Structure formats: C-alpha cells, structure tokens
C-alpha cells in the first residue's frame, strides 16, 4: 500500500486549471492527478494519446465533448478515448474538484487514430461548405480541383458511413470582381452575376458534384434582410464601430480603391498582390499600405485620403481565435498564418466599404457603403443552413445557430484569413452563447502549365470544355491524384491524358477486362467459390484489408487527403495485378484447380473493394463496376471489411469500357473526349497495337514493356491466356480462332496476319467485323 497525503502546495497551473499529480498507479502507463476548476473557469481544450477518466468529487459543472454539453456533479464518471477533445467547465459557486485517471494504451490509441469521423458525427448534422465562387466567369479545373471536388468527395464518403452530411455552396454575387467583369462586358453587375451563377451551377453538375443548397445571394428573397440583421448584431456587440482611417482613391475618378481596383506589392511578403488580401502569404492588407500601388481604374498614381467605415479591432480577439483553433482541425500552415496576423499591435479591419454594389447596413454610414462581401459570407453560411432546413422540414435558423451543428469548410489558401480568423470572431460577437464547431480543409493553388489558373486572363481549361458523361470520372481521378494539398501542383493536359490512358485504361481497365475474360472462358461467366487457400493467398486477403484501412483514413475527417486516396487505389490495382501474375501457373494444372478458383475469388473481392473505395471519387465508374460484378450495394454503404463475392454472381467485365481520355479544343483535337475500350466492329478496325493492348492486359505487362519484339512463348502466354485472348477476339471483333491457332502463331505479327486473314474471309461472306 502507498498512502499519499495531498498538500495544497502540490497544485500548479496546467491546462487552464490547477492540477496536483498523485503519481504512477498499478499497471503499465497508469497515473493519476487531482484537478480543481475554480468558479467560472474551465480546462483548455486539447488532445492527447492517453485514455482518460474524470471522477467528479465536488462541485457542479459541464463537460463539453464534440460541442455537446453534459451536466456533471459528485459521483459523475466520464471516460474519454484517446484524442477526444473535451472541456470541463465549473458552473457553480465552489471549486469543482475531480480525480483524473489516465494512461497509455497503444492498441486503443491506434484504433482511435483511425476514426474516420463516423463516431464524432453520429446524430449530428454535418454542413460541408465549399467557398461560394465569384460569378465573374465559369469554373475552370483550378476551381474544380479544390474546394468543390474536395467537399463533394467528403460528403459522399460520410454518407456511405451513415452520416447526415450536406454540401452547401452558392454564388457570391456581391464580389467587386463582378463589377469589374460587368465593366468589361458593358453589362449590369446583376446581369453578369446571374449569367455566371447559372453557368457555375451547370459546370458543378457536369463534374458530378452534388449540391444540397445553392444560395444565389443577389436574388435570394430573404438574404438581404438576414444579412443586415447579422451585421446589426455585430454593431450591438460594441466591438464593431465607425472609425476614420487612411484609404486609397483613384486620382482621376476619385473613386475609393479596394480589392479588384488596386494592386501592387504585398506589404508583408513583397509578392504581387491585389487589394485586401495577398494570395501568396495569405495576410490581409488595407490597400493604402500596398507597396507601389497601382489603380486599375486609370493610369494615374492613386492618392491617399481617409474613409469613415465600420471596423473591427481584430487585435483584441487573439485568444478567441487561438481557443477556437484548439477545438478542431486546423493545419499548421493555418496556425502559422494566425500567429503572423496577431503579431500586429493594432489591426482595425474595415467591415464596410464605399461601393454601389452590395448590401448596405441599416446603421448610418458616411455616403453609400455596403457590408464587405467577406464578413457577409460568414452570414451566408448560416443562411444556407437555414434554407436547407426549411426545405427539409428542420428547425434550423440563421438567427439561432445550434451547438450540435458540425461545420466543415473547404477553401483555397487565399481565403484562409477570412475562414479561420475573421469568421470565428464574428460568430463569437454575433452569437456569444454559440460555440461554433468548425473544421478546416485548405488546398493550395493548382497551376496550369506552370502559371496560376486565371479567370480574368482566361488562362484556364474550363470544366465545360473537358467534361462529359464519358470523361468525368477520369478527370475527377486525375484532379484527385494531383490537386494541391500541402504544396502547389501543376496541371498539364498531355500528362493528364497519358496517365488516364496508361493507368486507368491500361492497368485498371486492362486488369478488369482480363479477369472478365478468364471467368467467361473458364467459369461460364459466373463468380467461382473460393477453394483451397494457400498462405500466400490468405496474406493477400490481409493486404487488401490493409489497403481498405488506409483508404478509410485518407477519406476520414482527420486525415482527409484525395492524393492519398488515389495513391492507395493505384496501389490496390498494382497489388492484384502482381498477385494474379504470380499465380498464372496454377491455371493449367487440374491438380491446383481449387487454389486457382481461390485466386479468381480474391481478384473479384479486389474488384468489389475497388468499386466501394472508388465510389466517392469516381461514382460512375464505381457504379458500373459494381453492376458488372453483381454487387450494386457496394457503392452505397462503406464496409470495414473485405468481402468475397457470392458464388455464382454473374460477371460482365470482359469487354467493359469504363474510362475515356478527355480532349479539349485547345489540345488540337476536334472532340471533347476519346473513348478507349473494345475496338468497334467495323472493317479495318483491328490493328497490331490493339492486339498488343489485349496481350498486355492478359499478361499484366506495363504499358511501356516491349511486346512486339518477343515471341508469344517468351512473353509467357499460357493455354489459359490463349483461351482468354480467344474469348476477347470473339467478343470484341467477332473473330473465331482455335486456341491451337493462337499458340502456333508464335509472334504478334503472325497472329495479326492470321486475324486479318480470318477477317477477310468473313468479309467475303458479307459479315462486317
């Protein structure tokens, strides 16, 4: 026995309260401490790898876990999993005292780390926002690869896990860039916004991006009044007040300069910048502090003056922002941006600007001013939730945000300041009783041929020029594979086309076609039951499970990475191709038939797994693949375990065409896409390269491995492979060859000559092939 007497001097500051360590307990890694929360105090939100339990000894309070409040008092016991964010708050008049028990459990920690969000999001609405695009042009691949594709995939995966997740976005009509575009087109801003808002919505649909709420701010009948009420809340808080500060004006027109109308060098990082925000470093500017500022309204040098605007003393809210960042997912890059911003001693951020385009506040202002579109957006998110709730019969109000709301933002780094610093402050001021629960997913710039995509300069590949029902999944695949997540990445059309042709068509589709041909030739088109299992085969099943677990982590809320998902999907296909190739020798031996059908059963399990895991990123491919192997349900529900196909399921993979190579007018092609699958059954369609492609699929050769220079025997074409090729020739080109004819042909050229001869004979009979 160890008797410990707790001395008052043992208490010291820790986690925002007072803690006194007791010491180690029996068992590996176990320890205990006493904690004391003074009236009105609370613990600092944090995460750690230990499992933990609080035993409340004295006092009353609240435990906040995943933004849900639980009342606690003497005798309450709360158990926390590793990495679970929790806050203990004293709501009484006496100190809240508790015993803290904690210890490391590696198995429990790794299990908790693999949480995909399903547990945290249970019984909560999850509102996933992609930053509303500016309607000054249509969406290009740079836009699509970022917030919109990311949010769509996130929602699809969470829904497969039973989460009530919704994707919300809209048209950010009151951006100053809409006015600039209207000047170029000699149109009214409202007309320009309406045109491009419709085009944007259509392009999102072409990209198979599902939108549950699309708010058009310029025409929504209740938006203007709701925004004004939100701004009035900010003013009533006392923090947002009118203030006169330096401002910049065009020397000729005397117009106030901000955002699109001014540019120069960033005062923080010296990179080229526009007004109010720098896309390079992410820090805001005040326009008047831009180095070598140039007006975009005239060639005259801008002049300094003053402007009376409603402003927010942001420097007073450092702790508000840092506390908010401790409760959710905020990347190191975003945390570093907050550190830089709050290094400023004073930071009075204007929330209104002189302009004719936008929603004016109801409060008196100097001249004609509007609520700046960026603080406006903070309200727009809540308005979108309310409109979604109205259509779904839910009691969701923008005036009364609820604690159980989970908000997940997807945005480009250039919008980081607004989302992660400004909006939490505005919500704290407008709704002091609401603790917003927000997680942030940021993407870096996606370049086009080494330069930024640009709507204004028309340096872009527009979504509508490359997307079709045949190409959309291939485009989604490549954007997911190469989008900028932690660093800037580059898009080149030729590289995109090559990867789709070689990887999706050459390897993915080639493997699936070959598997289908094997099953059609040897198992009458039905899935065989697994037979005898070898240690290598059981190990491969474990390997598939490892891939599934890794993909789930990359789809999950904490580890969300589309780059990671695509690497794992490519790895899954590579794994099964190697596995199949290693077992080819079993196919022609009657004594190993039971092991061979286990190989086929495992390949089909891999195909089913591919359909499930590809569903959030390539929904059309996944659905078509699931249908081809008779498992339609594989794409609607996320299974945590690899599953074999039911024996006897009809398999229709042979000759299936899943992908197409996208083309655009700028790439020198006349069409939008090029479908690559089985050659059409017309005279002259059979080429030696087509036979090469079939042999590569059967033999699982890399796309650049030499084939024409080797004999069929040297290539390893077995009798089973010959049967598979026989089936392909019959299915794709209506050519009947004996297996012995194929094996006796010796080389591809001789085999091609035999096919041409048989084709000519059939043409003479009046049969087109």
XYZ file of C-alpha atoms in Angstrom, residues 226-744:
519
model
C -30.978 38.495 -42.837
C -27.523 39.867 -43.626
C -28.456 43.299 -42.298
C -29.742 41.741 -39.070
C -26.468 39.814 -38.710
C -24.432 42.978 -39.169
C -26.587 44.791 -36.637
C -25.763 42.071 -34.123
C -22.082 42.828 -34.670
C -22.668 46.533 -34.105
C -24.737 45.888 -30.965
C -21.867 43.814 -29.553
C -19.974 47.085 -29.140
C -16.849 45.759 -30.843
C -17.745 46.923 -34.367
C -17.810 50.717 -34.548
C -17.372 53.508 -37.051
C -13.789 54.644 -37.404
C -11.912 57.006 -39.726
C -8.701 55.612 -41.191
C -6.426 56.163 -44.165
C -7.712 54.920 -47.511
C -6.712 54.912 -51.183
C -8.509 56.662 -54.049
C -8.171 56.826 -57.824
C -6.612 60.174 -58.755
C -8.838 60.762 -61.824
C -12.229 59.315 -60.855
C -11.806 59.950 -57.099
C -13.318 56.518 -56.546
C -12.449 54.528 -53.448
C -9.991 51.740 -54.263
C -10.168 48.229 -52.828
C -9.995 44.591 -53.944
C -10.071 44.296 -57.751
C -9.473 48.009 -58.398
C -5.966 48.180 -56.904
C -2.767 46.141 -56.987
C 0.918 46.315 -56.236
C 3.345 44.612 -53.861
C 2.279 42.947 -50.630
C 3.449 44.981 -47.602
C 4.081 41.717 -45.749
C 5.860 39.411 -48.226
C 6.538 41.713 -51.238
C 4.790 39.372 -53.683
C 2.388 40.807 -56.282
C -0.992 41.339 -54.634
C -4.453 42.710 -55.160
C -6.395 44.781 -52.706
C -7.219 43.499 -49.205
C -5.609 40.032 -49.362
C -2.341 38.558 -50.607
C -2.724 35.194 -52.340
C 0.913 34.308 -51.641
C 1.284 34.775 -47.873
C -2.430 34.846 -47.023
C -2.172 38.046 -44.964
C -4.645 40.899 -45.370
C -3.707 44.440 -46.361
C -5.503 47.764 -46.126
C -4.837 48.825 -49.758
C -3.287 52.070 -48.546
C -0.272 50.086 -47.331
C 0.320 48.279 -50.665
C 3.809 48.970 -51.995
C 3.896 50.711 -55.409
C 0.111 50.677 -55.534
C -1.493 50.984 -58.986
C -5.109 51.830 -59.713
C -6.976 49.643 -62.175
C -9.403 52.469 -62.936
C -6.893 54.856 -64.500
C -3.183 55.226 -65.217
C -2.810 57.977 -62.619
C -0.997 57.191 -59.382
C -3.513 56.570 -56.541
C -3.889 59.238 -53.880
C -4.275 58.848 -50.129
C -7.268 60.099 -48.206
C -9.486 58.981 -45.360
C -12.675 56.960 -45.101
C -15.161 56.550 -42.256
C -16.112 52.868 -42.109
C -17.381 50.315 -39.624
C -14.284 48.494 -38.371
C -13.364 45.602 -36.103
C -10.378 45.826 -33.715
C -9.226 42.316 -34.606
C -6.131 42.527 -32.410
C -8.390 42.259 -29.339
C -9.526 38.763 -30.314
C -6.302 36.797 -30.437
C -7.344 34.479 -27.612
C -10.779 33.961 -29.186
C -9.159 32.685 -32.381
C -6.493 30.570 -30.670
C -9.071 28.950 -28.373
C -11.221 28.168 -31.399
C -8.256 26.599 -33.199
C -7.598 24.293 -30.234
C -11.013 22.652 -30.556
C -10.900 21.393 -34.139
C -8.879 20.526 -37.214
C -6.579 23.421 -38.145
C -3.442 22.751 -40.195
C -0.006 24.012 -39.091
C 0.028 26.412 -42.054
C -3.230 27.979 -40.877
C -1.979 28.221 -37.303
C 1.155 29.944 -38.568
C -0.957 32.458 -40.503
C -2.827 33.320 -37.289
C 0.469 33.804 -35.486
C 1.661 36.281 -38.131
C -1.620 38.181 -38.215
C -1.729 38.646 -34.444
C 1.845 39.902 -34.303
C 0.392 43.284 -35.294
C -0.075 45.560 -32.299
C -3.210 47.077 -33.790
C -5.376 45.709 -36.567
C -8.549 47.652 -37.315
C -10.248 45.713 -40.094
C -12.885 47.617 -42.119
C -16.161 45.682 -42.412
C -17.893 48.165 -44.724
C -16.586 49.826 -47.881
C -17.804 52.690 -50.098
C -19.477 50.977 -53.064
C -22.674 50.906 -55.088
C -22.698 47.107 -55.378
C -23.700 45.112 -52.332
C -25.993 45.196 -49.304
C -25.882 48.401 -47.235
C -26.071 48.243 -43.429
C -29.179 49.717 -41.799
C -26.944 51.771 -39.496
C -25.989 55.310 -40.583
C -22.795 55.454 -42.646
C -20.802 58.082 -44.479
C -22.011 58.160 -48.083
C -23.001 54.965 -49.879
C -21.387 51.944 -48.199
C -22.010 48.223 -48.301
C -21.258 45.355 -45.938
C -17.979 43.937 -47.178
C -18.564 40.684 -49.029
C -16.152 38.678 -46.847
C -17.850 39.259 -43.474
C -21.064 38.903 -45.454
C -20.063 35.342 -46.282
C -19.972 34.430 -42.573
C -23.700 35.104 -42.511
C -24.193 33.423 -45.896
C -23.124 30.073 -44.467
C -25.759 30.270 -41.727
C -28.368 31.444 -44.227
C -27.612 28.401 -46.378
C -28.168 26.091 -43.399
C -31.492 27.772 -42.647
C -32.663 27.450 -46.264
C -31.609 23.797 -46.357
C -33.521 23.210 -43.127
C -36.616 24.929 -44.490
C -36.704 22.583 -47.464
C -36.078 19.521 -45.269
C -38.542 20.463 -42.552
C -35.791 21.067 -39.948
C -35.782 23.795 -37.313
C -32.511 25.392 -38.418
C -32.327 29.164 -38.134
C -29.565 31.606 -39.080
C -30.577 33.698 -36.059
C -30.149 30.813 -33.618
C -27.272 28.501 -34.628
C -27.267 25.257 -32.659
C -24.490 23.612 -30.665
C -24.885 20.274 -32.427
C -24.144 21.803 -35.847
C -20.887 20.492 -37.250
C -19.416 22.758 -39.922
C -16.642 21.640 -42.275
C -15.067 24.200 -44.606
C -13.223 23.566 -47.873
C -11.378 26.567 -49.336
C -8.226 27.732 -51.083
C -5.332 29.111 -49.064
C -6.023 32.638 -50.322
C -9.293 32.562 -48.327
C -7.684 31.285 -45.113
C -7.704 34.585 -43.225
C -11.443 35.005 -43.615
C -12.454 31.444 -42.785
C -10.124 30.649 -39.918
C -9.540 34.038 -38.262
C -12.276 36.539 -39.125
C -15.362 34.282 -39.079
C -14.817 32.718 -35.624
C -14.554 36.259 -34.208
C -17.717 37.428 -35.977
C -19.651 34.396 -34.722
C -18.429 35.000 -31.159
C -19.666 38.602 -31.359
C -22.995 37.911 -33.067
C -23.857 34.780 -31.067
C -21.935 34.855 -27.767
C -23.764 31.767 -26.463
C -22.884 29.663 -29.524
C -19.585 27.816 -29.573
C -19.127 27.210 -33.296
C -17.660 23.779 -34.063
C -15.747 24.139 -37.327
C -13.037 22.118 -39.073
C -10.927 23.440 -41.936
C -9.670 21.782 -45.116
C -7.419 24.030 -47.173
C -5.933 23.450 -50.619
C -3.005 25.139 -52.314
C -3.002 26.613 -55.814
C -3.315 24.268 -58.782
C -1.247 25.693 -61.654
C -1.841 25.336 -65.385
C 1.377 24.830 -67.349
C 3.343 26.424 -64.503
C 1.158 29.527 -64.073
C -1.910 30.243 -61.963
C -5.296 29.482 -63.461
C -6.854 32.872 -64.125
C -10.476 33.686 -64.931
C -9.696 37.324 -65.719
C -6.752 36.476 -68.026
C -8.642 33.491 -69.462
C -5.623 31.261 -68.713
C -7.679 28.203 -67.958
C -9.159 24.897 -69.048
C -12.863 25.329 -68.441
C -14.816 22.486 -66.927
C -17.461 22.550 -69.639
C -14.756 22.074 -72.320
C -13.344 18.854 -70.889
C -16.224 17.211 -69.013
C -18.775 14.784 -70.386
C -20.545 11.718 -69.059
C -17.725 9.607 -70.566
C -14.793 11.670 -69.242
C -15.968 12.968 -65.869
C -14.647 10.095 -63.745
C -11.262 10.144 -65.451
C -10.991 13.903 -64.870
C -12.033 13.503 -61.219
C -9.408 10.756 -60.845
C -6.586 12.893 -62.196
C -7.550 16.005 -60.257
C -7.750 13.996 -57.035
C -4.349 12.469 -57.785
C -2.590 15.778 -58.484
C -4.507 18.566 -56.688
C -2.501 20.840 -54.417
C -2.940 19.747 -50.820
C 0.223 20.707 -48.933
C 2.040 22.417 -51.798
C 1.297 23.885 -55.205
C 0.967 21.405 -58.037
C 0.711 21.697 -61.796
C -1.770 20.510 -64.422
C -0.666 19.663 -67.948
C -3.237 18.278 -70.350
C -0.787 15.906 -72.062
C 0.305 14.460 -68.715
C -3.337 14.049 -67.694
C -4.164 12.215 -70.910
C -1.109 9.965 -70.595
C -1.894 8.948 -67.002
C -5.519 8.213 -67.812
C -4.553 6.175 -70.868
C -1.755 4.237 -69.196
C -3.102 3.817 -65.668
C -6.888 3.886 -65.790
C -7.307 2.256 -69.188
C -4.073 0.281 -69.478
C -3.929 -1.102 -65.945
C -7.284 -0.725 -64.186
C -9.499 -1.488 -67.154
C -6.988 -3.925 -68.637
C -6.960 -6.000 -65.436
C -10.769 -5.958 -65.139
C -11.238 -6.918 -68.807
C -8.726 -9.733 -68.472
C -10.365 -11.013 -65.297
C -13.740 -10.978 -67.016
C -12.368 -12.894 -69.969
C -10.862 -15.560 -67.676
C -14.176 -16.014 -65.892
C -16.160 -16.088 -69.149
C -13.836 -18.685 -70.653
C -13.339 -20.961 -67.650
C -16.245 -20.380 -65.258
C -19.117 -19.761 -67.659
C -19.257 -16.073 -66.704
C -20.009 -16.754 -63.041
C -18.034 -15.984 -59.893
C -16.411 -19.161 -58.563
C -16.428 -20.039 -54.889
C -13.088 -19.902 -53.123
C -11.473 -23.293 -52.764
C -8.219 -24.239 -51.070
C -6.324 -21.315 -49.541
C -2.545 -21.099 -49.570
C -0.628 -18.954 -47.060
C 0.181 -16.523 -49.872
C -3.498 -16.154 -50.672
C -4.559 -15.540 -47.080
C -1.746 -12.986 -46.814
C -3.116 -11.261 -49.912
C -6.545 -11.018 -48.254
C -4.825 -9.289 -45.328
C -3.084 -6.997 -47.811
C -6.444 -5.979 -49.265
C -7.670 -5.206 -45.753
C -4.621 -3.032 -45.166
C -5.431 -1.054 -48.311
C -9.043 -0.636 -47.182
C -7.973 0.651 -43.763
C -5.521 3.132 -45.309
C -8.107 4.423 -47.798
C -10.637 4.939 -44.999
C -8.119 7.092 -43.099
C -7.485 9.243 -46.183
C -11.238 9.705 -46.687
C -11.792 10.400 -42.991
C -12.332 13.821 -41.451
C -8.978 13.994 -39.660
C -6.713 12.626 -42.380
C -8.647 13.761 -45.458
C -6.359 13.550 -48.490
C -7.509 12.841 -52.020
C -3.870 12.465 -53.089
C -3.568 9.703 -50.503
C -6.781 8.001 -51.627
C -5.634 7.857 -55.233
C -2.187 6.517 -54.342
C -3.828 3.730 -52.364
C -6.314 2.924 -55.151
C -3.483 2.699 -57.663
C -1.596 0.549 -55.169
C -4.617 -1.732 -54.792
C -4.740 -2.375 -58.538
C -0.969 -2.888 -58.688
C -1.221 -5.394 -55.808
C -3.861 -7.506 -57.508
C -2.079 -7.464 -60.881
C 1.112 -8.750 -59.246
C -0.864 -11.352 -57.296
C -2.664 -12.579 -60.414
C 0.515 -12.745 -62.456
C 2.291 -14.715 -59.711
C -0.456 -17.368 -59.745
C -0.835 -17.865 -63.512
C 0.941 -21.231 -63.355
C -1.947 -22.675 -61.309
C -4.432 -22.152 -64.102
C -3.458 -25.012 -66.380
C -2.992 -27.680 -63.710
C -6.073 -29.762 -62.787
C -4.404 -30.634 -59.503
C -4.375 -26.984 -58.416
C -7.828 -26.035 -59.671
C -9.142 -25.420 -56.149
C -6.310 -23.000 -55.425
C -6.876 -21.335 -58.822
C -10.521 -20.579 -58.106
C -9.404 -19.007 -54.825
C -7.200 -16.716 -56.899
C -10.175 -15.692 -59.042
C -12.379 -15.259 -55.945
C -9.751 -12.944 -54.445
C -9.449 -10.934 -57.648
C -13.215 -10.471 -57.616
C -13.028 -9.426 -53.957
C -10.443 -6.853 -55.023
C -12.790 -5.658 -57.802
C -15.611 -5.300 -55.271
C -13.263 -3.426 -52.938
C -12.222 -1.141 -55.799
C -15.867 -0.336 -56.533
C -16.509 0.560 -52.884
C -13.341 2.577 -52.392
C -13.642 4.446 -55.694
C -17.282 5.395 -55.153
C -16.684 8.791 -53.505
C -14.159 9.919 -56.149
C -15.412 8.127 -59.283
C -19.103 7.407 -58.710
C -19.950 6.459 -62.307
C -17.054 4.014 -62.617
C -17.820 2.529 -59.214
C -21.484 2.040 -60.061
C -20.721 0.468 -63.417
C -18.098 -1.841 -61.899
C -20.424 -2.879 -59.077
C -23.135 -3.671 -61.627
C -20.678 -5.657 -63.757
C -19.851 -7.943 -60.817
C -23.399 -8.124 -59.454
C -22.883 -6.118 -56.240
C -24.789 -2.867 -56.656
C -24.846 -2.267 -52.885
C -21.059 -1.992 -52.720
C -21.211 1.708 -53.635
C -23.951 2.804 -51.224
C -22.528 1.528 -47.928
C -18.989 1.581 -46.558
C -17.913 -1.819 -45.295
C -14.989 -2.004 -42.877
C -14.016 -5.465 -44.097
C -13.011 -7.038 -47.410
C -15.796 -9.289 -48.681
C -15.757 -12.136 -51.204
C -18.391 -12.161 -53.922
C -21.261 -14.637 -53.570
C -20.524 -17.736 -55.684
C -22.496 -17.765 -58.896
C -22.733 -13.998 -59.287
C -22.886 -13.037 -62.962
C -19.680 -11.322 -64.093
C -19.771 -8.973 -67.093
C -16.281 -7.485 -67.072
C -14.984 -8.806 -70.387
C -15.048 -6.018 -72.946
C -16.431 -3.451 -70.479
C -15.369 0.137 -71.151
C -15.075 2.261 -68.015
C -12.965 5.273 -68.964
C -12.337 7.809 -71.713
C -9.386 10.117 -72.363
C -10.534 13.764 -72.169
C -9.771 16.133 -75.032
C -10.287 19.864 -75.370
C -10.428 22.142 -78.375
C -7.115 23.688 -77.308
C -5.378 20.305 -77.385
C -5.726 20.126 -81.143
C -8.499 17.564 -81.166
C -11.876 18.149 -82.675
C -13.847 16.378 -79.988
C -14.260 16.516 -76.261
C -13.135 13.012 -75.452
C -11.762 9.843 -76.880
C -13.290 6.604 -75.659
C -10.766 3.810 -75.266
C -12.262 0.380 -74.922
C -13.008 -2.560 -77.193
C -12.385 -1.567 -80.844
C -15.547 -1.068 -82.868
C -16.667 -3.971 -85.042
C -16.033 -2.344 -88.432
C -13.683 -3.267 -91.311
C -10.110 -2.138 -90.803
C -10.555 -1.550 -87.044
C -8.126 -4.273 -85.982
C -4.553 -3.049 -85.605
C -1.430 -4.736 -84.226
C -1.438 -2.201 -81.399
C -4.923 -3.346 -80.395
C -3.676 -6.932 -80.101
C -0.723 -5.649 -78.099
C -3.102 -3.941 -75.694
C -5.049 -7.177 -75.254
C -1.871 -9.167 -74.592
C -0.623 -6.599 -72.097
C -3.901 -6.890 -70.197
C -3.787 -10.692 -70.181
C -0.114 -10.867 -69.181
C -0.264 -7.838 -66.829
C 2.617 -6.120 -68.613
C 3.480 -2.466 -68.020
C 2.385 -0.089 -70.772
C 5.967 0.509 -71.926
C 7.234 -3.087 -71.633
C 8.446 -4.495 -75.013
C 5.958 -6.895 -76.530
C 6.267 -6.815 -80.309
C 9.918 -7.884 -80.232
C 9.259 -11.128 -78.336
C 7.619 -14.423 -79.185
C 4.350 -15.397 -77.547
C 6.152 -18.174 -75.689
C 8.784 -15.742 -74.396
C 6.001 -13.470 -73.233
C 4.626 -16.283 -71.107
C 1.355 -16.794 -72.969
C -0.118 -19.979 -71.467
C -3.044 -22.034 -72.681
C -5.229 -20.117 -70.227
C -4.018 -16.840 -71.706
C -4.749 -18.163 -75.170
C -8.289 -19.050 -74.056
C -8.716 -15.538 -72.689
C -7.441 -13.984 -75.935
C -9.719 -16.290 -77.896
C -12.680 -15.016 -75.910
C -11.659 -11.380 -76.452
C -11.291 -11.864 -80.207
C -14.713 -13.453 -80.357
C -16.363 -10.799 -78.142
C -14.692 -7.667 -79.476
C -14.136 -8.467 -83.161
C -16.340 -11.498 -83.900
C -13.237 -13.493 -84.901
C -13.159 -17.227 -84.125
C -9.706 -18.764 -83.684
C -8.756 -22.066 -82.166
C -6.518 -21.986 -79.096
C -4.027 -24.074 -81.047
C -4.020 -21.451 -83.835
C -3.165 -18.730 -81.325
C -0.350 -20.704 -79.726
C 1.086 -21.777 -83.079
